[in-house]
XYZ file of C-alpha atoms in Angstrom:
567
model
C 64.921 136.054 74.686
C 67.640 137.284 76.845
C 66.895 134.015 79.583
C 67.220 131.970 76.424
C 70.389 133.654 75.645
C 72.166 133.676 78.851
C 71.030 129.857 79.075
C 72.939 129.266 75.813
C 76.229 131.250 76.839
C 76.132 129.075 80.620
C 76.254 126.252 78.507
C 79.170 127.188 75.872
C 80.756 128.426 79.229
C 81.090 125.344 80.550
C 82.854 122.959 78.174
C 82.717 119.026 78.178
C 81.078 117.123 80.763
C 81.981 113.934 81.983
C 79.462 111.966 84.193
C 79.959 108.722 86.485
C 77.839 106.182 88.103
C 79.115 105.448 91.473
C 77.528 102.226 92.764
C 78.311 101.644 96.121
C 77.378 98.747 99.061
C 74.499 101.419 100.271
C 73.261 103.584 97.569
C 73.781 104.750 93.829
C 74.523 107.745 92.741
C 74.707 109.257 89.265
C 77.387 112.753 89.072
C 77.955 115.194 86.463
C 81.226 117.704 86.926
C 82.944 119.879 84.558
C 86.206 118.412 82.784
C 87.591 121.125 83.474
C 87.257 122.686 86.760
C 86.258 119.031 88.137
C 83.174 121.169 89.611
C 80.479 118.782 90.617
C 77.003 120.274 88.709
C 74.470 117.998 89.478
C 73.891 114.469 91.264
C 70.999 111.855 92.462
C 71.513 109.281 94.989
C 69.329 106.232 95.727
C 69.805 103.511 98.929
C 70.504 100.330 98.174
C 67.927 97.114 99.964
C 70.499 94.877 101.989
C 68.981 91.517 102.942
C 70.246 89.034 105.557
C 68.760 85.782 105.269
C 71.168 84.228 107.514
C 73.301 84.785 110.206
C 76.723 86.616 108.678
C 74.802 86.275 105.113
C 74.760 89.712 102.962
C 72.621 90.130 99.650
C 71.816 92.392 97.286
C 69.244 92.321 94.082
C 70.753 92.855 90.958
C 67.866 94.203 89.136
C 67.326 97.221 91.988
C 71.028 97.766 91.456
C 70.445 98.083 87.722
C 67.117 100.226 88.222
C 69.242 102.468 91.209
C 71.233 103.219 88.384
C 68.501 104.178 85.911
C 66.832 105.964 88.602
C 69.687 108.222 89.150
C 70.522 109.212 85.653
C 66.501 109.854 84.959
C 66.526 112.652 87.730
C 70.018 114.099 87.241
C 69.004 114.564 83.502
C 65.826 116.300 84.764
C 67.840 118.620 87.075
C 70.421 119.670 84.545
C 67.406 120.147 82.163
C 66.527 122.687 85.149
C 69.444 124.333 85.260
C 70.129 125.012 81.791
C 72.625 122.801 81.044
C 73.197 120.873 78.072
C 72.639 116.880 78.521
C 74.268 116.844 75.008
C 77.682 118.032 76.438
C 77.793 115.145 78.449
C 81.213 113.378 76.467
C 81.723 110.479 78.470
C 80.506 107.851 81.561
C 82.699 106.456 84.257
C 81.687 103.686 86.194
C 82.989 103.152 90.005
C 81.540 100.787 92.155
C 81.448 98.164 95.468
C 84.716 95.848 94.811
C 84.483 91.656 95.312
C 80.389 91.707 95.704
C 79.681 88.691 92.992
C 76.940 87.869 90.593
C 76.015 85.633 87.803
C 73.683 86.243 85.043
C 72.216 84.404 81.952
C 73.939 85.443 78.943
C 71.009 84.092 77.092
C 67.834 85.872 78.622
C 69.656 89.023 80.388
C 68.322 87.844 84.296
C 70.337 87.447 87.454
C 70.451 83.659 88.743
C 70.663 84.712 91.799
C 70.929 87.446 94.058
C 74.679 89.258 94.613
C 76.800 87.892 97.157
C 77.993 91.135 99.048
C 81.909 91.543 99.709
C 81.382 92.007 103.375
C 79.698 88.227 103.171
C 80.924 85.486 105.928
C 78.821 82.324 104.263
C 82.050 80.933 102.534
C 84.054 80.742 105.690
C 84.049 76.755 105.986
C 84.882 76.999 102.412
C 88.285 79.482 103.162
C 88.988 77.447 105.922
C 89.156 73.862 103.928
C 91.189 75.715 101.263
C 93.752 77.428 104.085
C 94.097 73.425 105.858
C 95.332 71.927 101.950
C 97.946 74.271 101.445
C 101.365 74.071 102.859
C 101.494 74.447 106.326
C 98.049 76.226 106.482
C 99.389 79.137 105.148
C 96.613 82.198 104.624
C 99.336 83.445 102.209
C 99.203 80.749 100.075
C 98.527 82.438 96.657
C 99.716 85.948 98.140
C 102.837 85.970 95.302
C 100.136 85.689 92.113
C 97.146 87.880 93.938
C 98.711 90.390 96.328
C 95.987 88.891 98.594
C 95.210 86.086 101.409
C 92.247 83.218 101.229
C 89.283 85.299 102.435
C 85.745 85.268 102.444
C 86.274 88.736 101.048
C 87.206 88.156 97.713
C 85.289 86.525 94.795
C 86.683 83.591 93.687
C 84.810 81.801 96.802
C 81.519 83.502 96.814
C 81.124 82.513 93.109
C 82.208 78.883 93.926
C 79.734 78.743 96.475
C 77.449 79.867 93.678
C 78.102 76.427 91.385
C 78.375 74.376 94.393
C 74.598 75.592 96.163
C 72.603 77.111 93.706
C 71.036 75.130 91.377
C 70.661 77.429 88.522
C 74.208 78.763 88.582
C 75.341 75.420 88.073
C 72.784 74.419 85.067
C 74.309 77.724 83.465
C 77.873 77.299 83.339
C 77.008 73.115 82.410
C 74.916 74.542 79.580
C 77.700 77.750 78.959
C 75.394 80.288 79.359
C 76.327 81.913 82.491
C 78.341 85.459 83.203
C 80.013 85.866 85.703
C 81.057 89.432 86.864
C 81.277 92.275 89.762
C 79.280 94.844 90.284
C 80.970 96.771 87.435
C 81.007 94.143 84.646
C 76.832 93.774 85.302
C 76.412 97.259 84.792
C 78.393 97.641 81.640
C 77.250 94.262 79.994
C 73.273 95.865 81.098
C 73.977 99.736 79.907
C 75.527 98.282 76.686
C 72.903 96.208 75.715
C 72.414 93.378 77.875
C 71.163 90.079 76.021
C 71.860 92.211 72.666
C 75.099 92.844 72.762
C 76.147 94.291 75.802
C 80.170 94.013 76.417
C 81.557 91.565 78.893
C 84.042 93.672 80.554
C 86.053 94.376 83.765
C 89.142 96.554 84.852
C 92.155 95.627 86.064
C 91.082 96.985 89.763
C 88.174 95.413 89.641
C 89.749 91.606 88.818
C 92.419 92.430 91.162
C 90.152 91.536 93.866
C 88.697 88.510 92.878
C 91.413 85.730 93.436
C 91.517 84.613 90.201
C 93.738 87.518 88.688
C 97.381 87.774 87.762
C 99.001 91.115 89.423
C 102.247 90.370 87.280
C 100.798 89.107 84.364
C 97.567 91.311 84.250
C 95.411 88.868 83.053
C 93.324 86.324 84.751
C 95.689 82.975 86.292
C 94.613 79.603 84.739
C 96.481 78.102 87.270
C 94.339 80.184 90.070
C 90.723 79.824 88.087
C 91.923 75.743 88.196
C 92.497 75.902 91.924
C 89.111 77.581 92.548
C 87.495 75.273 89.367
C 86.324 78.081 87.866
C 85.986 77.575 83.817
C 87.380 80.856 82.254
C 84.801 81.057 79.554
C 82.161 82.393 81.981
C 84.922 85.271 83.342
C 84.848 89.108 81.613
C 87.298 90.463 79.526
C 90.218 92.401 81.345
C 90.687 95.829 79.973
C 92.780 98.995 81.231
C 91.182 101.452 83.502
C 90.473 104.142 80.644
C 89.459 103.548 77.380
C 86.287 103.058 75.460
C 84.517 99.683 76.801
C 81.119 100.455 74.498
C 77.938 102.646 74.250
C 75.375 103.826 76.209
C 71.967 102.000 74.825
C 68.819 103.756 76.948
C 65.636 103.463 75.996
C 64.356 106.915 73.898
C 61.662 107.189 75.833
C 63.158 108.058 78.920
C 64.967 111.621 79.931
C 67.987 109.625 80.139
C 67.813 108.422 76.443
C 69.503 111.477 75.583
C 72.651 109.693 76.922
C 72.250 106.675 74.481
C 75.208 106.766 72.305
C 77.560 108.002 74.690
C 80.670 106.233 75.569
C 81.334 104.427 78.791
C 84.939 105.009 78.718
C 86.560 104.808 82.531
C 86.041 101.762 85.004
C 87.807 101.713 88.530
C 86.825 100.218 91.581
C 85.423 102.535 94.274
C 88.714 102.428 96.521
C 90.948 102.962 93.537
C 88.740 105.856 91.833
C 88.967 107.443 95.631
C 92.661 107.194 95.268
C 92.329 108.676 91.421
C 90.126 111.289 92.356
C 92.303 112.569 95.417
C 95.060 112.788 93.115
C 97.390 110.520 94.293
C 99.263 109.393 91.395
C 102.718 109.837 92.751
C 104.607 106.460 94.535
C 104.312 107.120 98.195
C 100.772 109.098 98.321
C 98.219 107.835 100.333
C 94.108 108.469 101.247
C 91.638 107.028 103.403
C 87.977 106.732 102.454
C 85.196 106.186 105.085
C 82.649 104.368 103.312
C 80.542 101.318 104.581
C 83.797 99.720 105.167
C 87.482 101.785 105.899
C 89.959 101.578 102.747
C 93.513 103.285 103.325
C 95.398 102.933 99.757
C 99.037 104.121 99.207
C 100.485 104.091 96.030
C 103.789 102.307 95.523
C 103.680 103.302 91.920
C 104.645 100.950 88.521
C 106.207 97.975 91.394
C 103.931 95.650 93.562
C 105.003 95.798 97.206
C 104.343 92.831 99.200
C 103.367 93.470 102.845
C 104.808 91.679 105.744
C 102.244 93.500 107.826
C 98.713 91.815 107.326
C 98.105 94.048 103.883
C 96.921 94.056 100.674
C 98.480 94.583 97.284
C 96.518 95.836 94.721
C 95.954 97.086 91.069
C 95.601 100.959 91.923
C 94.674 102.114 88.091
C 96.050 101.408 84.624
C 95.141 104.983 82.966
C 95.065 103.553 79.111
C 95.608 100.479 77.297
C 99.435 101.796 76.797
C 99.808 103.073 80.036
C 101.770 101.105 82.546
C 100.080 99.761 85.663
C 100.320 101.299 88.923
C 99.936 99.099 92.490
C 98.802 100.099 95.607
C 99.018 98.825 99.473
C 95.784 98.538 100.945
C 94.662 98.326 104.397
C 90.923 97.054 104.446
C 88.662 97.574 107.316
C 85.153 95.878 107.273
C 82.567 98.302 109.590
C 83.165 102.026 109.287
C 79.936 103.336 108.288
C 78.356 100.157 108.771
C 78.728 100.848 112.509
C 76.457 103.858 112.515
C 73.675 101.596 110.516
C 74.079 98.703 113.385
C 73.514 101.626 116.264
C 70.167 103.023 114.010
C 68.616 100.015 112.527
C 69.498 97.458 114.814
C 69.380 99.045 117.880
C 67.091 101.703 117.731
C 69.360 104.598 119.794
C 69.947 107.244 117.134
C 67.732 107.896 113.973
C 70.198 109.281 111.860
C 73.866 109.423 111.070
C 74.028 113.621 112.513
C 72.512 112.190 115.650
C 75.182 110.018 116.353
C 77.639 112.996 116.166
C 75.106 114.739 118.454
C 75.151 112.115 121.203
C 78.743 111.289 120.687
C 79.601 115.597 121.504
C 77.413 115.722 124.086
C 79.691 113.410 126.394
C 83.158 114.040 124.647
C 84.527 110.647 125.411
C 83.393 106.597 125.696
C 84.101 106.605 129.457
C 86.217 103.552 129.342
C 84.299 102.160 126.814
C 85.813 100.177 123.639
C 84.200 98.748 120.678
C 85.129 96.419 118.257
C 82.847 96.470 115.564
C 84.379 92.759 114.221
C 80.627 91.799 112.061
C 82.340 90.277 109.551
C 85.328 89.106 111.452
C 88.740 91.371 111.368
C 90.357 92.146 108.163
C 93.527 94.335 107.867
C 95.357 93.456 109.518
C 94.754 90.513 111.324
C 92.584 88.521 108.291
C 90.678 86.468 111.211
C 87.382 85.504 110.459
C 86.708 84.097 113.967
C 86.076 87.067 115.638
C 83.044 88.717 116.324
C 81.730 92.142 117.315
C 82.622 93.057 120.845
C 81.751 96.228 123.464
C 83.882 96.047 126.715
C 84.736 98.182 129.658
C 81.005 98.764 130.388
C 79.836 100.286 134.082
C 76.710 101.587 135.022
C 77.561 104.893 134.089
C 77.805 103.947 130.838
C 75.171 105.311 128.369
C 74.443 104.865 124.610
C 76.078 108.813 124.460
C 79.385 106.719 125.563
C 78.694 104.203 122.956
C 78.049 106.326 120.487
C 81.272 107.969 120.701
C 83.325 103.921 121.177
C 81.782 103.796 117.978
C 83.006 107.184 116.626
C 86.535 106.053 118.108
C 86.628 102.563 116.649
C 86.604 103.711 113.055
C 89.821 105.890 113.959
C 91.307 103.033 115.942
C 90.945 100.426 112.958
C 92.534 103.269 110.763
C 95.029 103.637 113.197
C 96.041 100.030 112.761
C 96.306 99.945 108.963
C 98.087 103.327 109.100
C 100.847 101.415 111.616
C 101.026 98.704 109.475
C 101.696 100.754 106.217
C 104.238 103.001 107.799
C 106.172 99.761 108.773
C 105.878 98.360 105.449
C 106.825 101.154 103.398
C 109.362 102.934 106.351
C 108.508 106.175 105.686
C 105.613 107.384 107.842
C 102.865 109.319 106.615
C 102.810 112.699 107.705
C 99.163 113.615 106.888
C 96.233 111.723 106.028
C 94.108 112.240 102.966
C 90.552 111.342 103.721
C 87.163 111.126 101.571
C 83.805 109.467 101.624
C 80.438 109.617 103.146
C 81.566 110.039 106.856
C 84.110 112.713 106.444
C 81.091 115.120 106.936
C 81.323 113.966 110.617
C 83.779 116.854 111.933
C 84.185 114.806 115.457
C 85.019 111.907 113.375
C 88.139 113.585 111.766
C 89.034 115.690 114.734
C 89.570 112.235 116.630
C 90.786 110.615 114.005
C 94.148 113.324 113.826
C 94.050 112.887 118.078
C 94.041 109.229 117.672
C 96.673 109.114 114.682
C 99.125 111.939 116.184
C 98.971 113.615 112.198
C 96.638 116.128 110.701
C 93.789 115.018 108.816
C 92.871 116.659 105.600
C 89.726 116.604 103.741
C 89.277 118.170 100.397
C 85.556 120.527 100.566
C 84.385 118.505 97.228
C 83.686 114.985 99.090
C 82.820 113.168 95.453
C 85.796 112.092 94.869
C 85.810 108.362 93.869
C 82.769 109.447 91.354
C 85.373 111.950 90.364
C 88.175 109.722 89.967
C 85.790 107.788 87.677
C 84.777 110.773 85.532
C 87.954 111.427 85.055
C 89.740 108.011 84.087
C 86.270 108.573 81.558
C 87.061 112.211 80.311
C 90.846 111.059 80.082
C 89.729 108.258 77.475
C 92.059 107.677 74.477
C 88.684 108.588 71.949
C 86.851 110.953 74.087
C 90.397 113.124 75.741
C 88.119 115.963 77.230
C 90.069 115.639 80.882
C 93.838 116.216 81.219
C 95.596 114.037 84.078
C 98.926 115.956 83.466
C 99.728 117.174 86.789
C 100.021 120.881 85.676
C 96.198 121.167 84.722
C 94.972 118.885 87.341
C 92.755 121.554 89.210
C 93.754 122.774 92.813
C 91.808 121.139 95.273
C 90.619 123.293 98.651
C 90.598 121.203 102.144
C 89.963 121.588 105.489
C 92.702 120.808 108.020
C 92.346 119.033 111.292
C 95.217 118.918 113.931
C 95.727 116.537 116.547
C 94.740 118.414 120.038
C 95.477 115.919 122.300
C 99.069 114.890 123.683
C 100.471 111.333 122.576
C 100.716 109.606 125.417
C 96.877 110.142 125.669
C 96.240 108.733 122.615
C 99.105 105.765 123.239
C 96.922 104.805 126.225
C 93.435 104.862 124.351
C 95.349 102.990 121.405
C 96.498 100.168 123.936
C 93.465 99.715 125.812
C 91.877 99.422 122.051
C 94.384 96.561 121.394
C 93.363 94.719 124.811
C 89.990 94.655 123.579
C 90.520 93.258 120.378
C 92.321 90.505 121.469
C 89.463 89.792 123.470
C 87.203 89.870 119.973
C 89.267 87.025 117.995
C 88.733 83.707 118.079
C 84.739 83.473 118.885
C 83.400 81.193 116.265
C 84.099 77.948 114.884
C 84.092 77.977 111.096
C 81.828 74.868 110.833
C 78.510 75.734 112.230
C 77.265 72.600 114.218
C 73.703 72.031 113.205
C 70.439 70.375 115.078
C 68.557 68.256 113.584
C 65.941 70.786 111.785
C 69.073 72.417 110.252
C 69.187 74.939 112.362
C 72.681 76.318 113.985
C 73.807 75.211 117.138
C 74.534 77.594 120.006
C 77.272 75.123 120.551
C 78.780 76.330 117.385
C 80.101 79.011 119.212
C 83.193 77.677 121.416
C 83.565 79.555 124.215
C 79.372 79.525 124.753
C 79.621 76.014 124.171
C 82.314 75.525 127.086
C 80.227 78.009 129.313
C 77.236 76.344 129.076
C 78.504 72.792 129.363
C 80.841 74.051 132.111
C 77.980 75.574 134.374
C 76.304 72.531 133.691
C 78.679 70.266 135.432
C 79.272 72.763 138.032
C 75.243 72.138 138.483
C 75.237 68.609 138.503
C 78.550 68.506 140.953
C 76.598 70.968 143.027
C 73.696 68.529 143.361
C 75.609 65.860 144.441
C 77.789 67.666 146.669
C 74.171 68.774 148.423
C 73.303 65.101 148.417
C 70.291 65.849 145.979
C 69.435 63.027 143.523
């Protein structure tokens, strides 16, 4: 009796929940906190498959996304169950997820045509670069003034014309107007609502931001952009605000998650703009930093888009209500952060987990000489060029994968570094800390070179959720479901941890320069149009400077020959 009782009284103690589904480029996770303390109760995460079929190629199933999701709410219900708590307090659902990645569905029988097309995907280079050669004067910044953004193999608007142009079934659909296109957030709402009956069509405004096809001024999707692209609008979702009620939760009864049917999904932000909702950044000129698969510094320049003259991004950073103005952000976008650490274990073998690498990287205290430029996927911010490719330089034979191990560490700072530069230039007043969050943040090397390398101190709040808590709360905030206050005088106080450069500058100026050399020495790699052989394969000649190496030492060969008087 009395365990039933003090079960009962936990629960009345602790008010409204508000969950969120974060859905990110290498796992799911499903998070519960309190709407008012923000106190994180109870989570699950799943990893997400990548595939590769092909060189620079990045996939991901829809369906495992969708079941991730599923998965995650199933055994956070069960461990709330355990600790006493009250599914039935759960108020609202927040949705946060990978930006760009692209997919389209049947309207008509619910199923993915084809897998998604990750954001971090290179296949639609040739495509960006026969765009970039018909505008005027080959200008990257062509469409810059409607989209806050350059022509990129980043953003949607090419992956899903790549979609009608090579896959058979994505074109049959949109001939035959049954096909959906959305991101990662619009499938998951049109599925949770009721997929093929009735689900809602949806997006946010952070979400379309990012897809080329979007308005910034406007706030609505560009016919004149979806023309450019030739994408029909009838196949796009529905634009709405960042909080407000999108539709309900339908879940199967059967399941320990069918206690969440009938709830309302009520808050939608991409990952990178929940981050910058959940550090509480809502003031023009705040910034943060999340270290996810990629690197994403945001800084908001509040109600006014800011266009940078510094290799940026401008950006939807939230739109808090239907009635609520919209606030912009500049964003500096960096590929491989934790990306890098899943090269050095699954592709090369030399650690076996993420704590290893800060391990190894400890043990030596520095790269030796030794800098890494982890370009996979070309460089983004700031440089937006798509010809480079990964490179490690300044090797000797005292180097060891210790040394690499901490390049690697330093690269993610360096490539923050860069951004950082470029916003401070951009805005003119410098940051004088740096808010960071995400998945590598638990690194404590990681930050204490990051503050070296930047010259500011680093601070990281102790609760590292915070772009599932930025979506829980756009959710709680809901006009409808208003269990979460965003007035600054109830927003909770956050602790952190604070990490102060202990290095002098000119140190850091010389490891910063060196870095530079060896980017320069990254860029310009590959050709964009892959040469191919006659069983379709590509070419090594399609990379340039092999191609002039090998054809090179091949003269040099035959000259050699003759010089020797050998026929």
């Amino acid at each position: 009796m009395n365990g039933t009782m003090a079960a009962s009284s936990h629960r009345i103690m602790l008010g409204p929940l508000v969950a969120a589904i974060d859905q990110g480029t290498s796992s799911t996770r499903f998070l519960v906190f309190n709407s008012k303390t923000a106190e994180l109760l109870s989570h699950h995460q799943v990893e997400i498959k990548q595939s590769f079929p092909k060189e620079g190629w990045v996939e991901e199933d829809p369906k495992e996304i969708l079941q991730s999701v599923y998965e995650c709410m199933e055994r956070t219900c069960e461990k709330l169950t355990q600790l006493n708590i009250d599914i039935s307090n759960i108020k609202a659902i927040g949705v946060t997820n990978q930006r760009e990645t692209t997919l389209v569905w049947d309207k008509e029988t619910g199923e993915p045509l084809y897998n998604a097309i990750v954001w971090l995907d290179l296949r639609t280079q040739s495509t960006v670069e026969r765009l970039i050669n018909k505008t005027p004067g080959r200008n990257k910044n062509h469409l810059k003034h409607k989209t806050g953004l350059p022509i990129s193999t980043y953003f949607s608007a090419v992956k899903l014309r790549w979609l009608m142009d090579n896959v058979d079934e994505v074109h049959k659909a949109v001939v035959s107007h049954r096909a959906m296109f959305g991101t990662v957030d619009s499938w998951l709402i049109w599925c949770l609502t009721g997929g093929k009956s009735g689900g809602v069509h949806c997006t946010d405004v952070t979400n379309a931001s990012r897809t080329m096809l979007f308005n910034i001024h406007t706030m609505d999707w560009d016919p004149e952009l979806c023309k450019y692209f030739g994408i029909p609008m009838e196949i796009l979702p529905r634009v709405r605000s960042s909080s407000e009620i999108y539709g309900l939760m339908k879940i199967c009864s059967s399941r320990k998650s069918g206690a969440l049917s009938g709830i309302p999904i009520s808050g939608c932000l991409g990952d990178q703009s929940a981050a910058l909702v959940g550090q509480m950044c809502f003031q023009d000129g705040q910034a943060k930093n999340t270290y996810g698969t990629g690197c994403f510094l945001l800084r908001n320049t509040g109600v006014k888009p800011v266009m940078s003259e510094h290799g940026l991004l401008t950006t939807v950073a939230y739109k808090l209500g239907r009635d609520k103005p919209a606030c912009y952000a500049l964003e500096g976008s960096v590929a491989i952060a934790g990306a890098v650490v899943r090269w050095l274990q699954d592709n090369l073998g030399i650690i076996g987990s993420s704590e290893e690498l800060e391990k190894l990287a400890a043990s030596v205290g520095t790269s030796y000489g030794c800098y890494f430029v982890p370009a996979f996927s070309g460089l983004y911010a700031p440089y937006w060029e798509p010809s480079a490719r990964g490179i490690i330089c300044g090797l000797t034979q005292f180097t060891n994968k210790s040394h690499l191990a901490f390049a690697a560490l330093e690269a993610v700072c360096f490539q923050t570094r860069e951004i950082l530069d470029a916003m401070n230039q951009d805005s003119g007043i410098p940051l004088t800390q740096l808010q960071v969050d995400g998945g590598m943040t638990s690194n404590k090397l990681l930050m204490q070179l990051q503050a070296d390398i930047l010259c500011i101190p680093v601070v990281k709040p102790s609760m590292p959720e915070t772009t599932a808590l930025g979506a829980a709360m756009a959710a709680g905030a809901a006009e409808g479901v208003s269990v979460w206050s965003l007035n600054p005088e109830d927003l909770s106080e956050v602790t952190s941890e604070k990490f102060e450069p202990q290095i002098n500058p000119e140190e850091s100026e010389f490891r910063y320069a060196r870095w530079k050399k060896a980017v320069e020495k990254s860029m310009n790699w590959e050709t964009t149009e892959p040469v191919c052989n006659g069983n379709g394969e590509t070419s090594i000649f399609s990379s340039v400077p092999l191609g002039f190496y090998i054809i090179g030492s091949m003269l040099m060969l035959i000259g050699a020959k003759y010089l020797t008087g050998h026929k």
